[in-house]
Short mmCIF file of N, CA and C and ligand atoms in Angstrom, two decimals:
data_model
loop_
_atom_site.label_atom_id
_atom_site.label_comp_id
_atom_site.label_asym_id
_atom_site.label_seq_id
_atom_site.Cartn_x
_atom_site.Cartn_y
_atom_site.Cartn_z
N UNK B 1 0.84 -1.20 0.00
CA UNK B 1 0.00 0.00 0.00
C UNK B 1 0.88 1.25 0.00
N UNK B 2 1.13 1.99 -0.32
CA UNK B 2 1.55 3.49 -0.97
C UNK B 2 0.71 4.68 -0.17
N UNK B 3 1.39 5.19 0.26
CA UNK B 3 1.14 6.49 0.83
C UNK B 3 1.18 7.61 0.68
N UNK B 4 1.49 7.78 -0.72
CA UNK B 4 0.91 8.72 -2.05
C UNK B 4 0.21 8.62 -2.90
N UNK B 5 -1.02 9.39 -2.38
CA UNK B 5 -1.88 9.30 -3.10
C UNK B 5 -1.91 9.65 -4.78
N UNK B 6 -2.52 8.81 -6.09
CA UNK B 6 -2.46 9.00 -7.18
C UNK B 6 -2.65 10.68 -7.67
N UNK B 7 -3.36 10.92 -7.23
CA UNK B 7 -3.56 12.55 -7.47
C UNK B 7 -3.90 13.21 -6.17
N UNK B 8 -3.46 14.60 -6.82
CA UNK B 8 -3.65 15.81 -5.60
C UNK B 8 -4.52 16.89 -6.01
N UNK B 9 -5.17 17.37 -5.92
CA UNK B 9 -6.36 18.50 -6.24
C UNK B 9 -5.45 19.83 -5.39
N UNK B 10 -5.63 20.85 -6.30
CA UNK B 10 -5.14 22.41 -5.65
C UNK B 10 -6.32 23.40 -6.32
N UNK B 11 -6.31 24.37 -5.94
CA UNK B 11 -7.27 25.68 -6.39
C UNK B 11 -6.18 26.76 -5.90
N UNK B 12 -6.71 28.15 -6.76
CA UNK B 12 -6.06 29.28 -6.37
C UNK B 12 -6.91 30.31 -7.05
N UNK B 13 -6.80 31.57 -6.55
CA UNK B 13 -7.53 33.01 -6.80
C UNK B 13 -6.19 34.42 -6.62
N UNK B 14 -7.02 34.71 -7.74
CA UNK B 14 -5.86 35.96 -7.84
C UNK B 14 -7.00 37.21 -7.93
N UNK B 15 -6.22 38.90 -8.05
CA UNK B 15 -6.57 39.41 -8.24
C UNK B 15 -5.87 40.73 -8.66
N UNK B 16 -6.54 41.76 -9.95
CA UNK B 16 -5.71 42.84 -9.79
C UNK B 16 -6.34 43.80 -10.15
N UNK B 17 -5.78 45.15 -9.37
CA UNK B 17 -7.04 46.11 -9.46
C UNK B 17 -6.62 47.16 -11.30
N UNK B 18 -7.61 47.55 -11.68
CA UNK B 18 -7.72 48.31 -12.50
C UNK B 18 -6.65 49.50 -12.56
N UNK B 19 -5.87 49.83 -13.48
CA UNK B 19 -5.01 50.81 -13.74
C UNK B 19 -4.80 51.88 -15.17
N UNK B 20 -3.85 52.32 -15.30
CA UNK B 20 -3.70 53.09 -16.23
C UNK B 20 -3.17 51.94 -17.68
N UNK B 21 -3.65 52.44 -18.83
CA UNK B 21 -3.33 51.30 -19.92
C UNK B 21 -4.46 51.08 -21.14
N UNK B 22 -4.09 50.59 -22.10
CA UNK B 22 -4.91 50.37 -23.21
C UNK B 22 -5.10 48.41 -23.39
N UNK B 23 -4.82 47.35 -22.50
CA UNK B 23 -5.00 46.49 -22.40
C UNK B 23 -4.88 45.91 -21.18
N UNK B 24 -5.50 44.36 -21.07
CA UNK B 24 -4.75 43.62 -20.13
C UNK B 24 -5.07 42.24 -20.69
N UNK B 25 -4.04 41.79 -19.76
CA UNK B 25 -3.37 40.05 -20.18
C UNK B 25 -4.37 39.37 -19.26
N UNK B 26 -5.15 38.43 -19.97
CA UNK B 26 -6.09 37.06 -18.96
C UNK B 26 -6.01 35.85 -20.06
N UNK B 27 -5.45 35.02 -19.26
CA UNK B 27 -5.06 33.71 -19.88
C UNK B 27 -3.93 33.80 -20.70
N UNK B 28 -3.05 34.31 -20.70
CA UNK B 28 -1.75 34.57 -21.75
C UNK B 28 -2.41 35.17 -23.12
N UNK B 29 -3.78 36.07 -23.22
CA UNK B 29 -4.16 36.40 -24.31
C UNK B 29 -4.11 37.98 -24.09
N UNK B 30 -3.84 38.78 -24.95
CA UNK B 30 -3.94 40.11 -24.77
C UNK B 30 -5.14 40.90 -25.51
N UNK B 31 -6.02 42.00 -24.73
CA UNK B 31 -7.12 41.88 -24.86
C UNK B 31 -7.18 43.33 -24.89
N UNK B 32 -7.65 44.59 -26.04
CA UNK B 32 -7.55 46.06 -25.63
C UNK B 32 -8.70 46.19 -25.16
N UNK B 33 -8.44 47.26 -24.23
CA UNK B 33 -9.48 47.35 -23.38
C UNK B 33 -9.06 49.05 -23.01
N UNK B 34 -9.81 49.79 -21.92
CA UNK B 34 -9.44 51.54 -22.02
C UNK B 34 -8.92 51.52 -20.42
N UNK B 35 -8.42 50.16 -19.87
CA UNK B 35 -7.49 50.06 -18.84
C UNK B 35 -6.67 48.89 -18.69
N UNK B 36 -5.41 49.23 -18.08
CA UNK B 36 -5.00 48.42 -17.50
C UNK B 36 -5.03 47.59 -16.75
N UNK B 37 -3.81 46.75 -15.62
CA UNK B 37 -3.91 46.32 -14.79
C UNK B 37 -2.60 46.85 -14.02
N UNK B 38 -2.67 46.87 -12.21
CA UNK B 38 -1.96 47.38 -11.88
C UNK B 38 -1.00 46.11 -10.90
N UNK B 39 0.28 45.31 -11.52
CA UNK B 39 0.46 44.35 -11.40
C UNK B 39 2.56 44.95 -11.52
N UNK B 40 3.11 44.24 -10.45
CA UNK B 40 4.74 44.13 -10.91
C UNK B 40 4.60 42.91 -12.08
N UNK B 41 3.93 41.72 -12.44
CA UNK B 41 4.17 41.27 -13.72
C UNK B 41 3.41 41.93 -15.23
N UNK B 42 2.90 41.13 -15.64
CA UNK B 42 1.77 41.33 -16.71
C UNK B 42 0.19 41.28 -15.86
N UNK B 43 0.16 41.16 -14.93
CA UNK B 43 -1.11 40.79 -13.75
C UNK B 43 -2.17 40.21 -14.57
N UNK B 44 -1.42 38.89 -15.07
CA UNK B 44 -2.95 37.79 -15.36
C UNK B 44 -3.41 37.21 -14.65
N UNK B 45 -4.31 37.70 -13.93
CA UNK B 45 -5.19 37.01 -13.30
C UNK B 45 -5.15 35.70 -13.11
N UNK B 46 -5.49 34.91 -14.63
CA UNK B 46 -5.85 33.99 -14.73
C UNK B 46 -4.97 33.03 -14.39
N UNK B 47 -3.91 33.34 -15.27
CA UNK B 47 -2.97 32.52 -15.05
C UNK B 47 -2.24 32.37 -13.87
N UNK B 48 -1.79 33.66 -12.80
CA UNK B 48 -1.91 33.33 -11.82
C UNK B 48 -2.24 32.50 -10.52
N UNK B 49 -3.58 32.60 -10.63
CA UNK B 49 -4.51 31.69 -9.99
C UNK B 49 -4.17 30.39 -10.48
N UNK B 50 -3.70 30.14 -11.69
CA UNK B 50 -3.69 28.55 -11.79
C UNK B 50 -2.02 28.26 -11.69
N UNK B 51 -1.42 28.97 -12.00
CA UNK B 51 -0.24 28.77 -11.14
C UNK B 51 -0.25 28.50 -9.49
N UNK B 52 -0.96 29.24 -8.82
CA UNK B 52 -1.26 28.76 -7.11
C UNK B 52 -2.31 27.56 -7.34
N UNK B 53 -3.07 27.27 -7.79
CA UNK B 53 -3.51 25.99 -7.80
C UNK B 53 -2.82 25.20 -8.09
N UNK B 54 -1.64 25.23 -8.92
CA UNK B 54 -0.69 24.02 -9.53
C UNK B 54 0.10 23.73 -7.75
N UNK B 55 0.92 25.04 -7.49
CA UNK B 55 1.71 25.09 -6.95
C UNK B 55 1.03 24.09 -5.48
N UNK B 56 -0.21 25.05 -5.18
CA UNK B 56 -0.92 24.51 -4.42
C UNK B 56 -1.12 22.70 -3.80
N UNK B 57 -1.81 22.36 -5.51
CA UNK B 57 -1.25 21.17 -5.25
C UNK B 57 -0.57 19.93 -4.65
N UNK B 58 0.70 20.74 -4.38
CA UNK B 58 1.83 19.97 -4.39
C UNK B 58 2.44 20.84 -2.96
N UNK B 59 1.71 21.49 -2.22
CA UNK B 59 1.76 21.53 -1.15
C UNK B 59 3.24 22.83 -1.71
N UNK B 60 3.51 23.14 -2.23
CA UNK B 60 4.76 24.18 -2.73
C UNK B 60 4.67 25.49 -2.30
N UNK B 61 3.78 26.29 -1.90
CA UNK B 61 4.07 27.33 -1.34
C UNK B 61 2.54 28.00 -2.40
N UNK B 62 3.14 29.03 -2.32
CA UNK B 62 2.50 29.97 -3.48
C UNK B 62 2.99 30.84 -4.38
N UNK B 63 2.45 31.57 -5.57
CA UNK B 63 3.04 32.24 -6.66
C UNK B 63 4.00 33.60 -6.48
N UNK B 64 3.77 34.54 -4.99
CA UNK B 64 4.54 35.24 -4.12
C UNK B 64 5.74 34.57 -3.93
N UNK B 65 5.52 33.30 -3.14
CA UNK B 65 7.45 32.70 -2.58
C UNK B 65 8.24 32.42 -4.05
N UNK B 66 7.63 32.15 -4.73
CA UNK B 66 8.38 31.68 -6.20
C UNK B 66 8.65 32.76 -7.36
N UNK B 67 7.67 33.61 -7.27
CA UNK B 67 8.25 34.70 -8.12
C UNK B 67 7.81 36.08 -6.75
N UNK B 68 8.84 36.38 -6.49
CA UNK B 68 8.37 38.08 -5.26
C UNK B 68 8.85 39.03 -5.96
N UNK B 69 7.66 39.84 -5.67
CA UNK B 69 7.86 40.91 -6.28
C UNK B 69 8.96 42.08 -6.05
N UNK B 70 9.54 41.59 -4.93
CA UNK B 70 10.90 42.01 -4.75
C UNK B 70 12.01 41.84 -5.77
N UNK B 71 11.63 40.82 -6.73
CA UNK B 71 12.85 40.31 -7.54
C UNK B 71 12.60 40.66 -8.97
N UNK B 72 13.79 41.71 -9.30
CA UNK B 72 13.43 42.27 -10.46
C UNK B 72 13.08 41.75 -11.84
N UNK B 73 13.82 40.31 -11.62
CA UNK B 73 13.69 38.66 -12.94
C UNK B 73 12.23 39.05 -13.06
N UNK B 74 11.03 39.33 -12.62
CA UNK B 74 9.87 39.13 -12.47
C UNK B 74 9.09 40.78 -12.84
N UNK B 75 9.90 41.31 -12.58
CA UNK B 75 9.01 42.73 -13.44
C UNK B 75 8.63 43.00 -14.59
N UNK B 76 7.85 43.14 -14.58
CA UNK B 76 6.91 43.14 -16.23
C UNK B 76 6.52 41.89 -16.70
N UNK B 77 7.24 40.17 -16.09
CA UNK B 77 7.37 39.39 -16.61
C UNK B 77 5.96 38.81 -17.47
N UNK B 78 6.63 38.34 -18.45
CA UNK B 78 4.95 37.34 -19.24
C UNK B 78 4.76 36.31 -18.32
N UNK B 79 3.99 36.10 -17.79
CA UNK B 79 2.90 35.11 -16.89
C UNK B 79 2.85 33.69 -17.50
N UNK B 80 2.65 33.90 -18.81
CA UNK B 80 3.28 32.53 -19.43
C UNK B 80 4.83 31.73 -18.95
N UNK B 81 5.35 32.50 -18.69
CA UNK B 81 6.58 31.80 -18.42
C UNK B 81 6.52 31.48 -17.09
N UNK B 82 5.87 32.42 -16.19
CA UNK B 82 5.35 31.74 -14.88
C UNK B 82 4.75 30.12 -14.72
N UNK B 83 3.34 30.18 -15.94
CA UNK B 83 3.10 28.81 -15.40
C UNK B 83 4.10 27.89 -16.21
N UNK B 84 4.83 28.18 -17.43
CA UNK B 84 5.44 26.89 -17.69
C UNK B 84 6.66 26.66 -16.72
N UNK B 85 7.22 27.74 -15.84
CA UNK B 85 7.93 27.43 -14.91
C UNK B 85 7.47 26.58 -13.79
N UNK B 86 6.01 27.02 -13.08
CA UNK B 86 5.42 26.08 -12.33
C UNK B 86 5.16 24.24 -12.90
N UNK B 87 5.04 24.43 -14.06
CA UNK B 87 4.62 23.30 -14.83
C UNK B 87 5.97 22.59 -14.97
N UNK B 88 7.11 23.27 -14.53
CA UNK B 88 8.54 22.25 -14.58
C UNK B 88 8.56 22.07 -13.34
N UNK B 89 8.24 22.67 -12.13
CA UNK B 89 8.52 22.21 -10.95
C UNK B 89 7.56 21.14 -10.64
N UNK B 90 6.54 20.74 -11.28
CA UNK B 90 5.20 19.30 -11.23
C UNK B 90 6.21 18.35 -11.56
N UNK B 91 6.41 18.53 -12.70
CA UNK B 91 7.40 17.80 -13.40
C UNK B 91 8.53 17.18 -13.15
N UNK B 92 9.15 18.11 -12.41
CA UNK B 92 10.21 17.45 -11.66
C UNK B 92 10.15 17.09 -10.66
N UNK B 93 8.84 16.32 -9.91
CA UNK B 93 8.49 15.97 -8.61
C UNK B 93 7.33 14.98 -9.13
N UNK B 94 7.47 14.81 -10.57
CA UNK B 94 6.90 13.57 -10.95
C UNK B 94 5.47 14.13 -11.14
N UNK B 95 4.69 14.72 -11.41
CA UNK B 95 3.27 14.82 -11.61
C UNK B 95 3.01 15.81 -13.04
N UNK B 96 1.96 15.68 -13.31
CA UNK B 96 1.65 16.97 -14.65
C UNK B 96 0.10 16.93 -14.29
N UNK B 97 -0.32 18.49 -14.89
CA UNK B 97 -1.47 18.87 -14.69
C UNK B 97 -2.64 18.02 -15.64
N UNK B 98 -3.82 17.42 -14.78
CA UNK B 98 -4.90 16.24 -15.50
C UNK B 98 -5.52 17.16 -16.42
N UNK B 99 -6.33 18.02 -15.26
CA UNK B 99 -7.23 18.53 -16.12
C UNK B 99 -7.25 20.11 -14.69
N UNK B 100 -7.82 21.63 -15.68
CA UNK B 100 -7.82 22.53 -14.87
C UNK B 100 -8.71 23.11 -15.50
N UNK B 101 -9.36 23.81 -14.51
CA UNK B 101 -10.63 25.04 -14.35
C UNK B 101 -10.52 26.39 -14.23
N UNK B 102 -10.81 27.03 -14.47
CA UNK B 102 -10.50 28.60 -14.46
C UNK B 102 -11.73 29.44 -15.16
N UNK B 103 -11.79 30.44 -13.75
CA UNK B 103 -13.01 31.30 -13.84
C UNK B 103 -12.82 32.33 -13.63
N UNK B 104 -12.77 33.50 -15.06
CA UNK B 104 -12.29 34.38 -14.83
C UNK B 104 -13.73 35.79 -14.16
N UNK B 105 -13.44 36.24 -13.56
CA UNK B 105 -14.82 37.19 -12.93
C UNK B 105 -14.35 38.56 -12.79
N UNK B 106 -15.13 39.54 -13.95
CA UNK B 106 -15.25 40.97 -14.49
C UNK B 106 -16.78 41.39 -15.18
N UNK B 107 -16.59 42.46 -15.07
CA UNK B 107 -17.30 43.31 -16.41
C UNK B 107 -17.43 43.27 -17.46
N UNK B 108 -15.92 43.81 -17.47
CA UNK B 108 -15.27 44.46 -18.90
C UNK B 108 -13.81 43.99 -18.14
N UNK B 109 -13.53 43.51 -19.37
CA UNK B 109 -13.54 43.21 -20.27
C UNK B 109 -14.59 41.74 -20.70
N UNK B 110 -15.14 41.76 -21.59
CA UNK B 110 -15.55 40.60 -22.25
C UNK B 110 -14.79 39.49 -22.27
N UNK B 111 -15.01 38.45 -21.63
CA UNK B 111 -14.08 37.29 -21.35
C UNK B 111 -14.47 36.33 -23.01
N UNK B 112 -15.55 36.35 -22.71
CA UNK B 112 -15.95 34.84 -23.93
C UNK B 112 -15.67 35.18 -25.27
N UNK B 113 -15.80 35.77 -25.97
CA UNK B 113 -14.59 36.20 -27.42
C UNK B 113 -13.26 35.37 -27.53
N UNK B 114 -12.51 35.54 -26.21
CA UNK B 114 -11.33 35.09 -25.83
C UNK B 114 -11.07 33.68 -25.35
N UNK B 115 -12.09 33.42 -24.85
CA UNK B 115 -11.85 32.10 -24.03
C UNK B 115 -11.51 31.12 -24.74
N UNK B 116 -11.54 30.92 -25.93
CA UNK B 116 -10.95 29.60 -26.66
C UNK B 116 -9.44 29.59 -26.69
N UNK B 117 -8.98 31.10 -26.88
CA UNK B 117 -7.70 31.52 -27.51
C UNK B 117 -6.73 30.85 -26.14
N UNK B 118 -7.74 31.85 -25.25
CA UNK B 118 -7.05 31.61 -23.18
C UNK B 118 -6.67 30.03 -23.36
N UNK B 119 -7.79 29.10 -23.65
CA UNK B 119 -7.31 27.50 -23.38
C UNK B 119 -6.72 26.80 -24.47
N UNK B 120 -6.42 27.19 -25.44
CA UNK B 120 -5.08 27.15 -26.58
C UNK B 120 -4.23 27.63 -26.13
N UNK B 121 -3.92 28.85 -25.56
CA UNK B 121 -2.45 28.92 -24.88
C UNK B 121 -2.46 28.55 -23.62
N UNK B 122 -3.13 28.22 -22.91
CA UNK B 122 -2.76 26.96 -21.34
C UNK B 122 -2.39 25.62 -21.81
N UNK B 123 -3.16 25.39 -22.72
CA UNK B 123 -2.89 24.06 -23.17
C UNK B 123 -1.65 23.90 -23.88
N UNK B 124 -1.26 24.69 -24.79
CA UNK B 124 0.36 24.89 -25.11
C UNK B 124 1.35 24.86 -23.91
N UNK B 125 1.20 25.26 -22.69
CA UNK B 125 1.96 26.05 -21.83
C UNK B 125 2.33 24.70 -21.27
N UNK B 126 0.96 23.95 -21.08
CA UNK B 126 1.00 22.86 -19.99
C UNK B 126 1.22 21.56 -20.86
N UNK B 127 1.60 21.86 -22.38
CA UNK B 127 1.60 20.45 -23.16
C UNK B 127 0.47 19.59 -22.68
N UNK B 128 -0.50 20.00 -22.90
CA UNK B 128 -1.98 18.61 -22.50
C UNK B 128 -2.98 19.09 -23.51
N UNK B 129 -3.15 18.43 -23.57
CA UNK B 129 -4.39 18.38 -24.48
C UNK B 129 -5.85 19.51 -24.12
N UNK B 130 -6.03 20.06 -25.70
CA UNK B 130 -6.88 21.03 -25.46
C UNK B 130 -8.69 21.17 -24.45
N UNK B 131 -8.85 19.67 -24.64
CA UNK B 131 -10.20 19.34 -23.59
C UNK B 131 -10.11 19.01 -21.80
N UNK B 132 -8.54 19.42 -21.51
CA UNK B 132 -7.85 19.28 -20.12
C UNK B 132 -8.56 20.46 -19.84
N UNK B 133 -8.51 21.47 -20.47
CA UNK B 133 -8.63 22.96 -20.16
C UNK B 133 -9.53 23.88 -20.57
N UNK B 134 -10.16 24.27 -19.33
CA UNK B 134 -12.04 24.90 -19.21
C UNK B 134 -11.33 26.17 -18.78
N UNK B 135 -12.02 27.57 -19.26
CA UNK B 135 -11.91 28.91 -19.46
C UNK B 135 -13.15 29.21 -19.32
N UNK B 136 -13.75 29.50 -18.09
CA UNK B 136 -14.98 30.25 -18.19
C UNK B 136 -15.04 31.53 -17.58
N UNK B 137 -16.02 32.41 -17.99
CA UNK B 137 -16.35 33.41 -17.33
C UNK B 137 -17.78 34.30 -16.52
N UNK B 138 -17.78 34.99 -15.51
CA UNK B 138 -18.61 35.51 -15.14
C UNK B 138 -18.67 36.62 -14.59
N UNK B 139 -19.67 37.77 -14.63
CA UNK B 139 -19.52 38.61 -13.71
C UNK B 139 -20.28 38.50 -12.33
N UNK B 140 -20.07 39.71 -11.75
CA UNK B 140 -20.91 39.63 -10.20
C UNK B 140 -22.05 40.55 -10.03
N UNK B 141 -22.80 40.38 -11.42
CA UNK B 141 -24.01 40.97 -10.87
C UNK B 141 -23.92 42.47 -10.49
N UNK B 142 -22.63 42.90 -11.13
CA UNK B 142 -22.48 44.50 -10.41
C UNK B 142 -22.32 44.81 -9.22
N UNK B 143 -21.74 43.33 -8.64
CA UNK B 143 -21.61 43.81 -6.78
C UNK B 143 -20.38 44.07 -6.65
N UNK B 144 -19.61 44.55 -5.79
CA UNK B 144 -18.09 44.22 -4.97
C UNK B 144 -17.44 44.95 -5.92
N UNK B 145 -16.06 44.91 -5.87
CA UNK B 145 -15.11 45.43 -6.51
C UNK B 145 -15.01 45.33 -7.73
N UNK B 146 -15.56 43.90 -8.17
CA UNK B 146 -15.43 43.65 -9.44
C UNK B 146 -16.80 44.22 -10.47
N UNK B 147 -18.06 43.97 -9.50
CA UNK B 147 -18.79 44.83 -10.25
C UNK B 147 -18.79 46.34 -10.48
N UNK B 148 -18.40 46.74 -9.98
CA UNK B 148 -18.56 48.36 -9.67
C UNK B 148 -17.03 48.33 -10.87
N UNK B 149 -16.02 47.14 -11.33
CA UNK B 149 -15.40 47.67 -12.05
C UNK B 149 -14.07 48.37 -11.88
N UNK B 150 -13.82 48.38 -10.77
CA UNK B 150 -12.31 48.14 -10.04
C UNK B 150 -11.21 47.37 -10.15
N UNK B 151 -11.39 46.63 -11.26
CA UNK B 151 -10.61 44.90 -10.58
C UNK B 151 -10.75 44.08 -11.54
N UNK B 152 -9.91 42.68 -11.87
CA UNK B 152 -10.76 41.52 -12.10
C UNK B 152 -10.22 40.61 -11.21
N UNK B 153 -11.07 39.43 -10.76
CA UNK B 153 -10.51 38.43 -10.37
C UNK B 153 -10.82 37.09 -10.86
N UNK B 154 -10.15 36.13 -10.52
CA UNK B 154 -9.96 34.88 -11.04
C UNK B 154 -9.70 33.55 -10.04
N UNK B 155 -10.40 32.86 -10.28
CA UNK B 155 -10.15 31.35 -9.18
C UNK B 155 -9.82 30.15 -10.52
N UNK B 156 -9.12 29.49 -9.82
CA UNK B 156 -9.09 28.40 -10.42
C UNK B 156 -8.92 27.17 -9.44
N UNK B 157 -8.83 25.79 -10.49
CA UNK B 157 -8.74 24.53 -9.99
C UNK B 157 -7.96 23.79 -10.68
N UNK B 158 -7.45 22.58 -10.34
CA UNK B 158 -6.67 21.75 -10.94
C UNK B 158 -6.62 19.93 -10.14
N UNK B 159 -6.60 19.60 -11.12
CA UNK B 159 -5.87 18.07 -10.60
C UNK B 159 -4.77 17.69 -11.21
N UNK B 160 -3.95 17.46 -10.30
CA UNK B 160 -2.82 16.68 -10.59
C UNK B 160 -2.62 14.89 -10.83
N UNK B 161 -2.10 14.00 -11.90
CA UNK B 161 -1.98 12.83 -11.67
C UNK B 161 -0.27 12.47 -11.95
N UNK B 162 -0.08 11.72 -11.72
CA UNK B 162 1.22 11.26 -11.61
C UNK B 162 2.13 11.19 -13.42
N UNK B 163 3.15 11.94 -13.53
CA UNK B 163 3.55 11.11 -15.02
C UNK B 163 3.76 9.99 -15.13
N UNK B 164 3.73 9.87 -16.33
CA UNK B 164 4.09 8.37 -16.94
C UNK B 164 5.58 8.51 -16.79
N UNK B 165 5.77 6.87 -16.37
CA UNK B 165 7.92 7.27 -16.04
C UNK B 165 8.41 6.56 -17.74
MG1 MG S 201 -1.46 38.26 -9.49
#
């Protein structure tokens, strides 16, 4: 009997408030819009969040201890390279991402236009197959930060299963 279990389930939520800018980055897709985001990386949300769900996972900390914003390697950085960096540390501890969820929650920008593009480039990022990876979106009804349009935020989920050796 084995005392590692076949898979590990993680989730994570990000968030970033509204700034000065003519776009912002959700899901490694770039999207014009008549604001920014106010982020030391590219502040994708999305990807974010599923970077702390990966990381999560695997009991690893979170997307702060691994990239801080103290460290200049990480300013401005593309977020893409975040999760395929997280996606080498699975990797090298033996696991890859099964299948992941991600819900991105705004206004404005219009998520669903995009959302195919968002899970074509996760699915590139994470080498898995394009039906691993769900991109949905919603708003809040005009409540909270995000309705009123301040912000977007993003949760995600993930399962992890073991690689093939
Ligand atoms: Mg963030």
């Amino acid at each position: 009997m084995t005392t590692t279990p076949a898979f590990r389930i993680g989730q994570g939520f990000d968030v970033h408030a509204f700034g000065e800018g003519d776009h912002v980055m959700i899901g490694g897709v770039r999207i014009p819009h008549t604001q920014g985001v106010l982020a030391h990386s590219d502040g994708d949300v999305a990807l974010h969040a599923l970077c702390d769900a990966m990381l999560g996972a695997l009991a690893l900390g979170d997307i702060g201890v691994h990239f801080p914003p103290s460290d200049d390697r990480w300013k401005g950085a593309d977020s893409r390279a975040l999760l395929r960096h997280c996606n080498t540390l699975l990797a090298e501890r033996g696991w890859r991402v099964g299948n992941a969820d991600v819900t991105v929650i705004c206004e404005r920008p219009k998520i669903g236009p995009h959302a195919q593009a968002m899970r074509e480039t996760i699915a590139d990022d994470l080498d898995i197959a394009l039906d691993c990876i769900s991109v949905k979106a919603t708003t809040s009804e005009k409540l909270g930060f995000t309705g009123r349009g301040e912000g977007i935020a993003a949760q995600a989920a993930c399962l992890l299963v073991r690689s093939a050796d």
